[in-house]
Coordinates of C-alpha atoms in Angstrom, one line a residue:
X1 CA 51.0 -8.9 -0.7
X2 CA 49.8 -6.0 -2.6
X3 CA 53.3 -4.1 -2.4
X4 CA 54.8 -7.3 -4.3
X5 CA 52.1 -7.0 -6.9
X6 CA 52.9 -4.3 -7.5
X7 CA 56.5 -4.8 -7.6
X8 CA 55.6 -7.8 -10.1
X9 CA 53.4 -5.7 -12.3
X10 CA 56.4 -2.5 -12.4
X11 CA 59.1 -5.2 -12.9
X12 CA 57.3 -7.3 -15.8
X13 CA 56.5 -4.2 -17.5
X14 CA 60.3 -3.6 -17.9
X15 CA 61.5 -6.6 -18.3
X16 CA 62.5 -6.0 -21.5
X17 CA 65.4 -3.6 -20.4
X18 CA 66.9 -6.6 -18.2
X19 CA 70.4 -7.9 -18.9
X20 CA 70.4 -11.1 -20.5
X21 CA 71.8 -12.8 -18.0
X22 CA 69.1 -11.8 -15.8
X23 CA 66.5 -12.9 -18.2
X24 CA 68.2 -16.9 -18.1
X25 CA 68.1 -16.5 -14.7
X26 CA 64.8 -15.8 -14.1
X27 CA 63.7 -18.9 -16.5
X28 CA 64.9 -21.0 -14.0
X29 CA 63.2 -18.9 -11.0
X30 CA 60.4 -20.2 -10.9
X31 CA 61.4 -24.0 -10.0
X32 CA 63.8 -23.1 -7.5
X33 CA 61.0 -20.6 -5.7
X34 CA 58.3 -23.0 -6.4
X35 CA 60.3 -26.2 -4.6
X36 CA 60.9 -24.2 -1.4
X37 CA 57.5 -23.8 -1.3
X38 CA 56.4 -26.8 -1.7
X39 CA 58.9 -28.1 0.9
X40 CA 57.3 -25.4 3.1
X41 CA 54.1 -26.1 2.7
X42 CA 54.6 -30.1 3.3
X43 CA 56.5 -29.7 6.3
X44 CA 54.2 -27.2 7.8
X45 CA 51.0 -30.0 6.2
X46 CA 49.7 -27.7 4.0
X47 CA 47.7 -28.9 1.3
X48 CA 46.5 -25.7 -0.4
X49 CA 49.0 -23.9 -0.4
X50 CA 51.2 -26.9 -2.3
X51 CA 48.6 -27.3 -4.7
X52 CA 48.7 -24.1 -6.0
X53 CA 52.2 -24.0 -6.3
X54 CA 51.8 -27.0 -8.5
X55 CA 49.3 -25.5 -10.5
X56 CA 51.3 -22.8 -11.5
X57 CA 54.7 -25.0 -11.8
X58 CA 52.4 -26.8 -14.5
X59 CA 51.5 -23.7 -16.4
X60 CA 55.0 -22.6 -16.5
X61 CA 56.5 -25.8 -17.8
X62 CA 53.3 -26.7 -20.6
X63 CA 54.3 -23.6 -22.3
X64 CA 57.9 -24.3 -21.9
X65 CA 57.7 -27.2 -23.5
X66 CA 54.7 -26.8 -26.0
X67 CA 54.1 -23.5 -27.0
X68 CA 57.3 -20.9 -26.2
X69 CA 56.3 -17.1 -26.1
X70 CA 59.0 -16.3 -28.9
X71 CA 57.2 -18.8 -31.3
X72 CA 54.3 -18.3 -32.7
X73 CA 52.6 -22.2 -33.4
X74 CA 48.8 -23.5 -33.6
X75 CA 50.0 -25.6 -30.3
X76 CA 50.3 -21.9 -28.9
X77 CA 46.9 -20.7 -30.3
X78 CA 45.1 -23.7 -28.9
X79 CA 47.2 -23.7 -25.3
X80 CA 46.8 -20.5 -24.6
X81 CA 43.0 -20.0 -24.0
X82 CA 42.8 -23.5 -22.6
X83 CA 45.4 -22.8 -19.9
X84 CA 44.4 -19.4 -19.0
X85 CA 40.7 -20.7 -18.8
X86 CA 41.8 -23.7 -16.4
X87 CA 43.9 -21.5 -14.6
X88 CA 42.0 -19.6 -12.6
X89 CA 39.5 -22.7 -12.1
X90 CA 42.2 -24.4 -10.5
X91 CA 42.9 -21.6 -8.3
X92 CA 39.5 -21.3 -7.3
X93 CA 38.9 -25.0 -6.8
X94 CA 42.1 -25.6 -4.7
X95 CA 41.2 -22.3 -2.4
X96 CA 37.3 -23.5 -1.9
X97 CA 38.6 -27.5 -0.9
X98 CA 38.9 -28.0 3.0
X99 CA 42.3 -28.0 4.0
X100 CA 43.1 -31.7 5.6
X101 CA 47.2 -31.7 5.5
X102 CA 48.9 -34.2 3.2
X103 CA 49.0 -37.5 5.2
X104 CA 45.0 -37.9 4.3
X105 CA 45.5 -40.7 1.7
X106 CA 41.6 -40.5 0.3
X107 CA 42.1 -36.6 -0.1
X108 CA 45.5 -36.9 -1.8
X109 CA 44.1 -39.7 -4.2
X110 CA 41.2 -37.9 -4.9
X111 CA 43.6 -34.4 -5.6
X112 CA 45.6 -36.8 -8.1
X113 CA 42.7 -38.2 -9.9
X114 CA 41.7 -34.4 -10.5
X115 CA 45.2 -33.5 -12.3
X116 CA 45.2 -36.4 -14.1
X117 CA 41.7 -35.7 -15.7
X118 CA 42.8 -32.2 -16.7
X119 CA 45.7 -33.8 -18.0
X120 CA 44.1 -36.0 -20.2
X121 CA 41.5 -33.1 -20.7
X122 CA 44.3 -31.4 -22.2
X123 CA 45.8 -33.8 -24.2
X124 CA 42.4 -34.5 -25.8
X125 CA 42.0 -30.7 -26.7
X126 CA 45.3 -30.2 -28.1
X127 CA 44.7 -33.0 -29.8
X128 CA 40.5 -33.6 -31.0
X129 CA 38.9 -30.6 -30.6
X130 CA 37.0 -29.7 -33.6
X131 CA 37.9 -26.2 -35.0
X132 CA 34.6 -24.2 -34.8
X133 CA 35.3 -24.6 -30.8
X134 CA 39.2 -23.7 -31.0
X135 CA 37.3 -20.8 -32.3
X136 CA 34.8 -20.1 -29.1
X137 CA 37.3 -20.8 -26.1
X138 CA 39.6 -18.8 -28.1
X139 CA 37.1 -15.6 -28.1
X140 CA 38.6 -12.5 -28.1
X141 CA 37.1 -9.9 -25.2
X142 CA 38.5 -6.7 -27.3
X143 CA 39.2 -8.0 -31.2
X144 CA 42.2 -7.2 -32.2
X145 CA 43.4 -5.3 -29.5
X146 CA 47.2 -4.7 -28.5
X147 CA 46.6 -4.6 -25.1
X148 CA 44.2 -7.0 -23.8
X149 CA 45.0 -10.6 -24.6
X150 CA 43.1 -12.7 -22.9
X151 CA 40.0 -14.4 -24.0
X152 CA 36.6 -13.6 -23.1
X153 CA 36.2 -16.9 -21.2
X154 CA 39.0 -16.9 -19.3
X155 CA 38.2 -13.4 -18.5
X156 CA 34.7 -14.5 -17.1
X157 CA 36.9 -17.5 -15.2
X158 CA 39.3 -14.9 -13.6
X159 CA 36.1 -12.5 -12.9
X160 CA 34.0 -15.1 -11.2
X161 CA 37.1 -16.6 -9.0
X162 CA 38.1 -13.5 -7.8
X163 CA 34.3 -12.3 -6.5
X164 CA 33.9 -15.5 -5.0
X165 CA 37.1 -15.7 -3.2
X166 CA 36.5 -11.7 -2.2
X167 CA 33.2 -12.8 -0.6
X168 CA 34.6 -15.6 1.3
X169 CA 37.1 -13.2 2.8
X170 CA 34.8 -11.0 4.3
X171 CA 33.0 -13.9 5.7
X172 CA 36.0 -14.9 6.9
X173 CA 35.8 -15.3 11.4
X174 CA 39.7 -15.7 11.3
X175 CA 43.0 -14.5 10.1
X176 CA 44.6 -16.4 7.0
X177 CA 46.8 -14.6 5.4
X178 CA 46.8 -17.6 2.2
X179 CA 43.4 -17.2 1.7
X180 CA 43.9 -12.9 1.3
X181 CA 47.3 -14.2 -0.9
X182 CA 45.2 -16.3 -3.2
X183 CA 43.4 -13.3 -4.6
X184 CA 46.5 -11.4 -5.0
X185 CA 47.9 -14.5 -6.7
X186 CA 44.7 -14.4 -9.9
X187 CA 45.4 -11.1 -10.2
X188 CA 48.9 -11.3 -10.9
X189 CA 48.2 -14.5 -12.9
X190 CA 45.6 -13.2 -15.2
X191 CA 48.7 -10.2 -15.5
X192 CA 51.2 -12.4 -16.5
X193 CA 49.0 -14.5 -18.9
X194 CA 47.6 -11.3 -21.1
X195 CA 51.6 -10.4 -21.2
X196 CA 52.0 -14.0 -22.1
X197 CA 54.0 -13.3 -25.4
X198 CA 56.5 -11.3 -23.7
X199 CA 59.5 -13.3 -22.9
X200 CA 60.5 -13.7 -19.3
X201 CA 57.1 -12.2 -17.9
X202 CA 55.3 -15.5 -17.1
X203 CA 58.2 -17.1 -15.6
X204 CA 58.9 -13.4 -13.0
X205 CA 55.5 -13.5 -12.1
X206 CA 55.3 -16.9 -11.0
X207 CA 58.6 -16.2 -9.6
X208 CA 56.9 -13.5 -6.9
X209 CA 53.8 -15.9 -6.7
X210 CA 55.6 -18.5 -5.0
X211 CA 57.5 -16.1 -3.1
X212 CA 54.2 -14.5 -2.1
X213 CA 52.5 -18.2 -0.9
X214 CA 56.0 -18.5 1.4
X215 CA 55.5 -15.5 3.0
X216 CA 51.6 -16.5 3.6
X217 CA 52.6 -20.0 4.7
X218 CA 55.5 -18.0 7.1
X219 CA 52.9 -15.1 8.8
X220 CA 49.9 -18.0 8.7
X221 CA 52.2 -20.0 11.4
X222 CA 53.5 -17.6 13.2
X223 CA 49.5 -16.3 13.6
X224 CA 49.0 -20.0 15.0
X225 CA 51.5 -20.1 17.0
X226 CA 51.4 -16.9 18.5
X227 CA 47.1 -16.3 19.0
X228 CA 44.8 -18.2 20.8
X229 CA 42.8 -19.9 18.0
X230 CA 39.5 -20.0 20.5
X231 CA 39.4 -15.9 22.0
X232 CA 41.3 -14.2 19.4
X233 CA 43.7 -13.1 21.8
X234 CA 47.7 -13.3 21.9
X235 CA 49.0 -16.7 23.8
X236 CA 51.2 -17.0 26.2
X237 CA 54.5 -17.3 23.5
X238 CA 53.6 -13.8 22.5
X239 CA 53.1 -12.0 26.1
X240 CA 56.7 -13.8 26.9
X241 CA 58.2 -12.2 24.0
X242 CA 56.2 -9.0 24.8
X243 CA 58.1 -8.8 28.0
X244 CA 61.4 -7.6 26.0
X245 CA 60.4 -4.2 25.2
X246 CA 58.5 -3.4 28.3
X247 CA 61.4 -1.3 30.1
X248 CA 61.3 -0.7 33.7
X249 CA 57.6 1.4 34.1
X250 CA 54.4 -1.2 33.1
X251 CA 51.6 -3.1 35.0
X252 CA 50.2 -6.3 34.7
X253 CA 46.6 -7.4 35.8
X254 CA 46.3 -11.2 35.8
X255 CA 42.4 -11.8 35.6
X256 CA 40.7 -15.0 36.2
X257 CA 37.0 -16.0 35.6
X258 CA 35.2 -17.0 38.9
X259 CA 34.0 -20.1 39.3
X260 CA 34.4 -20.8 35.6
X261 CA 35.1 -24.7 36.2
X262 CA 31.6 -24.9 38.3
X263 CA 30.2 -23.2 35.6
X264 CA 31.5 -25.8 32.7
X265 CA 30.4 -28.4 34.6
X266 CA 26.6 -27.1 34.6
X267 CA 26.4 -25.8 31.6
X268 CA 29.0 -27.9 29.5
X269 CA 31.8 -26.6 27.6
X270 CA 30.1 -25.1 24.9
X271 CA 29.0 -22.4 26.7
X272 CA 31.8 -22.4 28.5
X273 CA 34.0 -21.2 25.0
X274 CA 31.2 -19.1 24.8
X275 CA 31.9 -17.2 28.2
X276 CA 35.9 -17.0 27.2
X277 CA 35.1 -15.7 24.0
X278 CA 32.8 -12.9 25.4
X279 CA 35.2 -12.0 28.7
X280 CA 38.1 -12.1 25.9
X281 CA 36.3 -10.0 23.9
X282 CA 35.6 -6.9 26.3
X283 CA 39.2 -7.3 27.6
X284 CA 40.1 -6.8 24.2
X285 CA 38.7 -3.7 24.6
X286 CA 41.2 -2.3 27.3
X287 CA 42.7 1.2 26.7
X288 CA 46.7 1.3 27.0
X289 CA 47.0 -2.1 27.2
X290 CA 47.3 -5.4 25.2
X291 CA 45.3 -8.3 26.5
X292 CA 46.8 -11.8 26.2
X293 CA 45.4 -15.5 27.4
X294 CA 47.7 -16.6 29.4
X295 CA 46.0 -20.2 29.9
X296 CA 42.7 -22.0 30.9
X297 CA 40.2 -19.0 32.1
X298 CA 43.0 -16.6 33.4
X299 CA 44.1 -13.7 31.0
X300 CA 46.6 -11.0 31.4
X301 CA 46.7 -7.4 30.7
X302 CA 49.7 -5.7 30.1
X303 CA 50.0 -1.5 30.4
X304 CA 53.5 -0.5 29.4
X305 CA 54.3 3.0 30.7
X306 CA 51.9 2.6 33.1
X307 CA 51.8 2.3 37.3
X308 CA 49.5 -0.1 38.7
X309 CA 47.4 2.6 40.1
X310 CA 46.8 4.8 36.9
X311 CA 45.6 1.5 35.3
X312 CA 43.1 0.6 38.4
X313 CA 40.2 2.9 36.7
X314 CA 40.7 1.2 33.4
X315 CA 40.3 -2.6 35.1
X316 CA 37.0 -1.7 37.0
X317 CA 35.6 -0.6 34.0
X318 CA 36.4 -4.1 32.3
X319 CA 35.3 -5.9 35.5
X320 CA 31.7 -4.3 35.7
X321 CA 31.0 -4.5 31.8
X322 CA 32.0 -8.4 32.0
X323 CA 29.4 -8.8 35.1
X324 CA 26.6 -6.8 33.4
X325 CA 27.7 -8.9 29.9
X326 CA 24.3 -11.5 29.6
X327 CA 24.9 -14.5 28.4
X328 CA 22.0 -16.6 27.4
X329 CA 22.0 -20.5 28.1
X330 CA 20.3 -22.8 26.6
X331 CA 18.3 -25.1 29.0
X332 CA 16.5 -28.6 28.8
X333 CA 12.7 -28.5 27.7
X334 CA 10.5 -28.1 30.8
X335 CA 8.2 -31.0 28.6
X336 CA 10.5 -33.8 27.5
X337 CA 7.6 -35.1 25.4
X338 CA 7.8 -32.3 23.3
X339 CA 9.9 -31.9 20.6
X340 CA 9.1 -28.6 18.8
X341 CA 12.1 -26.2 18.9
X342 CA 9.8 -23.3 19.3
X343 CA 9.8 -23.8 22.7
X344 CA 13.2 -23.6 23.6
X345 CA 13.7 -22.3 27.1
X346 CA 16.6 -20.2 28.0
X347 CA 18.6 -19.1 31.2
X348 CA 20.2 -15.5 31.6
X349 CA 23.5 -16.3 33.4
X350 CA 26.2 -13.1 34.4
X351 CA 29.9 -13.7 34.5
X352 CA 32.6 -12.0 37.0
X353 CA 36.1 -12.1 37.3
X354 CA 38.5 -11.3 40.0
X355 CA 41.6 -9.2 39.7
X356 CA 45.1 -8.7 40.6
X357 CA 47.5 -5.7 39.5
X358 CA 50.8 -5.0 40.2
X359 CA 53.4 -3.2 38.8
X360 CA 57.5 -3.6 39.5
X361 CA 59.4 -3.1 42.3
X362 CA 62.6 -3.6 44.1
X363 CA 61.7 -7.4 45.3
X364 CA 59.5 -8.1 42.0
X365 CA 61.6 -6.5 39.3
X366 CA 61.2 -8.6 36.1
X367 CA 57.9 -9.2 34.4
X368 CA 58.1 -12.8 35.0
X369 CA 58.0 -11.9 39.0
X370 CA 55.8 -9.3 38.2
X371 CA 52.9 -11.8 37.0
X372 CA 53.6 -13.7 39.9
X373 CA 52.9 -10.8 42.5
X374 CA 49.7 -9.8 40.6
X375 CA 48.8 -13.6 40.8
X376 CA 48.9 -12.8 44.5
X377 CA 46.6 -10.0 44.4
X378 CA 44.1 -12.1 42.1
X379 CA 44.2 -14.7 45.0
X380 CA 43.6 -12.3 47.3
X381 CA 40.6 -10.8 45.4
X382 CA 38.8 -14.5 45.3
X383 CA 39.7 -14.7 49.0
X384 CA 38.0 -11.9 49.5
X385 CA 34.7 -12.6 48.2
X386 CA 35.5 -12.7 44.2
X387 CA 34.0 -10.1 41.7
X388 CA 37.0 -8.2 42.9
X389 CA 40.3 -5.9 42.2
X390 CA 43.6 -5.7 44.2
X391 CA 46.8 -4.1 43.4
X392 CA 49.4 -6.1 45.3
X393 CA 51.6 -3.1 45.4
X394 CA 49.8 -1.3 47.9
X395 CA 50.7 -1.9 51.9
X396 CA 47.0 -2.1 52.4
X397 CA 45.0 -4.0 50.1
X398 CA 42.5 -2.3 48.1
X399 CA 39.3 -4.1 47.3
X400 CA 36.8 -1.8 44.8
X401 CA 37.6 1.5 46.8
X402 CA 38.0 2.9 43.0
X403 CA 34.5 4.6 42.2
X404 CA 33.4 3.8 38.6
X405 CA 30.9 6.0 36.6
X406 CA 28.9 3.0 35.7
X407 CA 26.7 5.3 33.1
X408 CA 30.1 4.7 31.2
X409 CA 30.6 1.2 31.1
X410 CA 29.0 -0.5 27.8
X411 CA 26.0 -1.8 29.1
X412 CA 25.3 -6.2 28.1
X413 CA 26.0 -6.6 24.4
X414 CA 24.3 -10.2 24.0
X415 CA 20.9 -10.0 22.3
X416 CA 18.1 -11.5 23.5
X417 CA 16.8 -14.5 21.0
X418 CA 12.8 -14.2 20.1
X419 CA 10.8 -16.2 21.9
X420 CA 12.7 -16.4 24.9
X421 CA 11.5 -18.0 28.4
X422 CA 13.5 -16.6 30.9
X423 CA 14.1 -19.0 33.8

């Protein structure tokens, strides 16, 4: 996003050198652009990102039509500051709105009831609004200056959007690559509005704006379809495609959580996202090696480069951090009768897993085969009493002969809430 900003901001700034026949072209960009998008953004049901596209659409074709950059008109003087102070309002307001797809016929209604008030917002400014406030919203920030055009209000309007929408980003628990493209897109908006009176700038900019909300829309579903939206972690599509560029020397550890499904059923599911989360998290962790969910409670590790032995050191670190890991449990009040949630009472629960590595050989030789012999030694490991590590590859199964420094595993990261009861 940022390297086409700035490829918008170098190429606007130029524009003027363009061949004529560039310049037409580019007129008409932004309705071609702006009409994939939207077809992009409705077959993927994606209301926000649509919405902006039609936001900026609008901007583009109300000064088209009403107040041309080559002509200098009072439709232009009173247009200008109330579009580039609606603008960024728009932006913000379509950004901050939950996203619900477009088949939500109370959300859609309520969307077009929105546009048409602006609309007839705008009409009724271009049309009543006393002079003296022409002369407010139309505030200079810098009088008479050459290089900063826009007013003082929509300055404020651009200012406040864009610290807003910073904020919610670094609040932000997951990737969306939209919501880090919507800042990009006031910036570049704001741009093409003070260059406004340059011909061809407005319409290049918006050009790369709907260019930049495809991309978003492209990288936001291949992030859905590729990560676990729960853990973080890869899915299963991405460790299959992972297996192309593996070569002949890697390891795979298939890991499964023991007695995970006893321990949904007596804690309930909530806690049970909470154990995945925290196992998913220190496996995340792993050094050489990418960790993936491979379905349910099982993950997978894959060590490219790597033999199932030089890797073995590496898994019982994970296994003994995940079995000192504490995870707290909230439990029923020991006095039903009371109903003050200052007494909560609250359970210290551990969680193992068992483990199976293996790495190729002549009978397993593709990754696919590979997982399944690891499976084996993951079965064997819960055979053998759970809370346990086998690589398959070895004639003799080895259960935890590998000595781990356990001064140098991470010691339980959950904190203890005040006012705990332990049980």
């Amino acid at each position: 996003m940022a390297a086409l900003s700035i490829l918008a901001v170098w190429q606007a700034l130029s524009i003027q050198t363009w061949p004529k026949s560039w310049l037409t072209l580019v007129q008409y960009a932004p309705y071609a652009i702006v009409f994939i998008g939207a077809f992009v953004s409705l077959w993927l049901n994606r209301i926000q990102p649509f919405l902006v596209l039609v936001t900026v659409l609008l901007v583009n074709l109300l000064f088209v039509y009403f107040a041309p950059a080559a002509q200098i008109s009072i439709a232009q003087s009173i247009l200008f500051p109330v579009l580039s102070l609606m603008l960024p309002i728009n932006l913000f307001l379509w950004s901050l709105l939950p996203e619900k797809g477009v088949q939500n016929q109370t959300y859609n209604s309520m969307i077009l009831a929105l546009f048409f008030i602006q609309a007839m917002l705008v009409y009724w400014l271009m049309t009543e609004l006393p002079l003296q406030w022409i002369e407010v919203i139309s505030l200079p920030v810098l009088a008479d200056s050459k290089v900063y055009h826009l007013t003082f209000a929509s300055s404020f309007s651009f200012l406040i959007a864009g610290f807003v929408l910073s904020l919610k980003l670094s609040k932000q628990s997951q990737l969306r690559v939209f919501n880090h493209a919507i800042v990009f897109i006031l910036l570049l908006m704001a741009f093409a509005l003070n260059q406004y009176m340059q011909p061809g700038v407005l319409a290049w900019v918006s050009s790369v704006v709907g260019l930049m909300v495809i991309l978003s829309l492209v990288f936001d579903a291949h992030h859905i379809a590729y990560t676990d939206e729960l853990t973080g972690l890869k899915g299963r599509r991405a460790l299959n495609e992972s297996f192309m560029g593996l070569g002949k020397r890697y390891a795979v550890a298939m890991i499964d959580i023991d007695h995970f499904k006893q321990f949904n059923d007596t804690y309930g599911h909530d806690v049970g996202d909470k154990v995945l989360k925290s196992v998913a998290a220190i496996l995340n962790s792993v050094s050489g090696g990418k960790a993936y969910r491979f379905g349910g409670e099982e993950f997978t590790l894959i060590f490219p480069g790597k033999s199932a032995e030089s890797v073995v050191q590496e898994l019982e670190r994970l296994r003994v951090e995940i079995s000192q890991e504490v995870i707290y449990v909230e439990m029923a009040e020991a006095n039903q009768n009371t109903k003050s949630k200052a007494n909560k009472t609250f359970k210290e629960v551990n969680v193992t897993i068992s483990i199976g590595v293996a790495e190729p050989d002549a009978q397993y030789s593709t990754p696919e085969q590979v997982i399944k012999f690891a499976d084996e030694g993951l079965y064997k490991a819960k055979k053998a009493g759970r809370n346990k590590l086998i690589v398959s590859n070895l004639k003799v199964a080895s259960v935890n002969k590998t000595k781990v420094n356990k001064t140098s595993v991470s010691k339980a990261k959950a904190r203890k809430p005040a006012a705990v009861n332990k049980s």
